[in-house]
Each structure stands twice: as structure tokens, then as C-alpha cells.
């Protein structure tokens, strides 16, 4: 009778190298910077071909500067950036990055599209909105990739 020995898998090098860690930090910082710059820049501009009907300026969205509406987007992104820089890439950071990135995209797009550009195209999106959406997508992507890689990682040790 043959004796059964447990199958032991030798330790393999980790799938996430230091190079991937630098890329995650770079994408996180770049995404947060795009969101920060995008919230500072105007999100809307008046459509020169449309009748304004007495409404020519939307304070906070058509002028450069940070208004209260921008803090709704900036605060979660700042928390994600600080968490990543202080604690490193953890599962909590990755989930927070996905949530903050999607929040930045959904909040800014829904606010501009539903509230302002829907009104007979009196207003058009500006560069600030595009940068905010791009930065939010970068944060959601880097967090989603980190969550996916963690979930699909092959456990080492005994099977």
C-alpha cells in the first residue's frame, strides 16, 4: 500500500512586485491630482448659441475656485490618497478608492447633466468636469484592479 504524502506547494514570488506598487501610488496620486485640479477649474460655460433667459452665471460651477459642491467630491478622494500614502495598498484602501472614484464620476456628471445641461443646452461642460471624471475613473480603476488581483491571487502553502 502506498503512503500518501500531503501536497506542498513551494512559496512562489508574490504576484505584486515593487514596480506594481509604484504604479498604484502613481495612478492614485495622478487620479487625486486630476480630481483636485478639475474641481478648481470651471465645470460649465454658457452656450454662446443658446438663449440664456437671464441666467448667465452658475456660481461655483462656472468660475475657477473650490465651492462647497467641490468638497463633496474632494473629501473622499483626499481620504483615499491619505490612506494609501500612510497605510499602503490594503483591501480597505482598494475598496475606498473604487467608491471614491465612482462617487466623483457619478456626482459630477449627474450634477452637471441633470441640473444644468438638460435645460435646453444653455450650458456646456468645461475642462474641469472632464478632469474630475478622468481622475475619478483612474481612482476607481486602480482600486478595482487591486481588488481583482487580491481575489484571484493563488494562495501559497498546503493545499
Short mmCIF file of C-alpha atoms in Angstrom, two decimals, residues 35-43 59-61 63-75:
data_model
loop_
_atom_site.label_atom_id
_atom_site.label_comp_id
_atom_site.label_asym_id
_atom_site.label_seq_id
_atom_site.Cartn_x
_atom_site.Cartn_y
_atom_site.Cartn_z
CA UNK A 35 -9.80 65.47 -9.37
CA UNK A 36 -8.30 68.33 -7.36
CA UNK A 37 -7.39 70.34 -10.46
CA UNK A 38 -10.73 69.52 -12.05
CA UNK A 39 -12.66 70.75 -9.04
CA UNK A 40 -10.71 74.01 -9.09
CA UNK A 41 -11.39 74.66 -12.79
CA UNK A 42 -14.86 75.61 -14.08
CA UNK A 43 -17.25 72.75 -14.80
CA UNK A 59 -21.76 80.39 -9.02
CA UNK A 60 -19.27 77.72 -8.04
CA UNK A 61 -19.52 75.78 -11.28
CA UNK A 63 -15.85 80.21 -12.05
CA UNK A 64 -12.43 78.91 -11.02
CA UNK A 65 -12.13 78.07 -7.35
CA UNK A 66 -13.36 75.50 -4.90
CA UNK A 67 -17.01 75.76 -3.87
CA UNK A 68 -18.94 73.65 -1.37
CA UNK A 69 -20.11 71.32 -4.13
CA UNK A 70 -16.47 70.51 -4.89
CA UNK A 71 -15.75 69.45 -1.31
CA UNK A 72 -18.34 66.70 -1.74
CA UNK A 73 -16.03 65.22 -4.38
CA UNK A 74 -12.66 66.24 -2.90
CA UNK A 75 -13.11 64.91 0.63
#
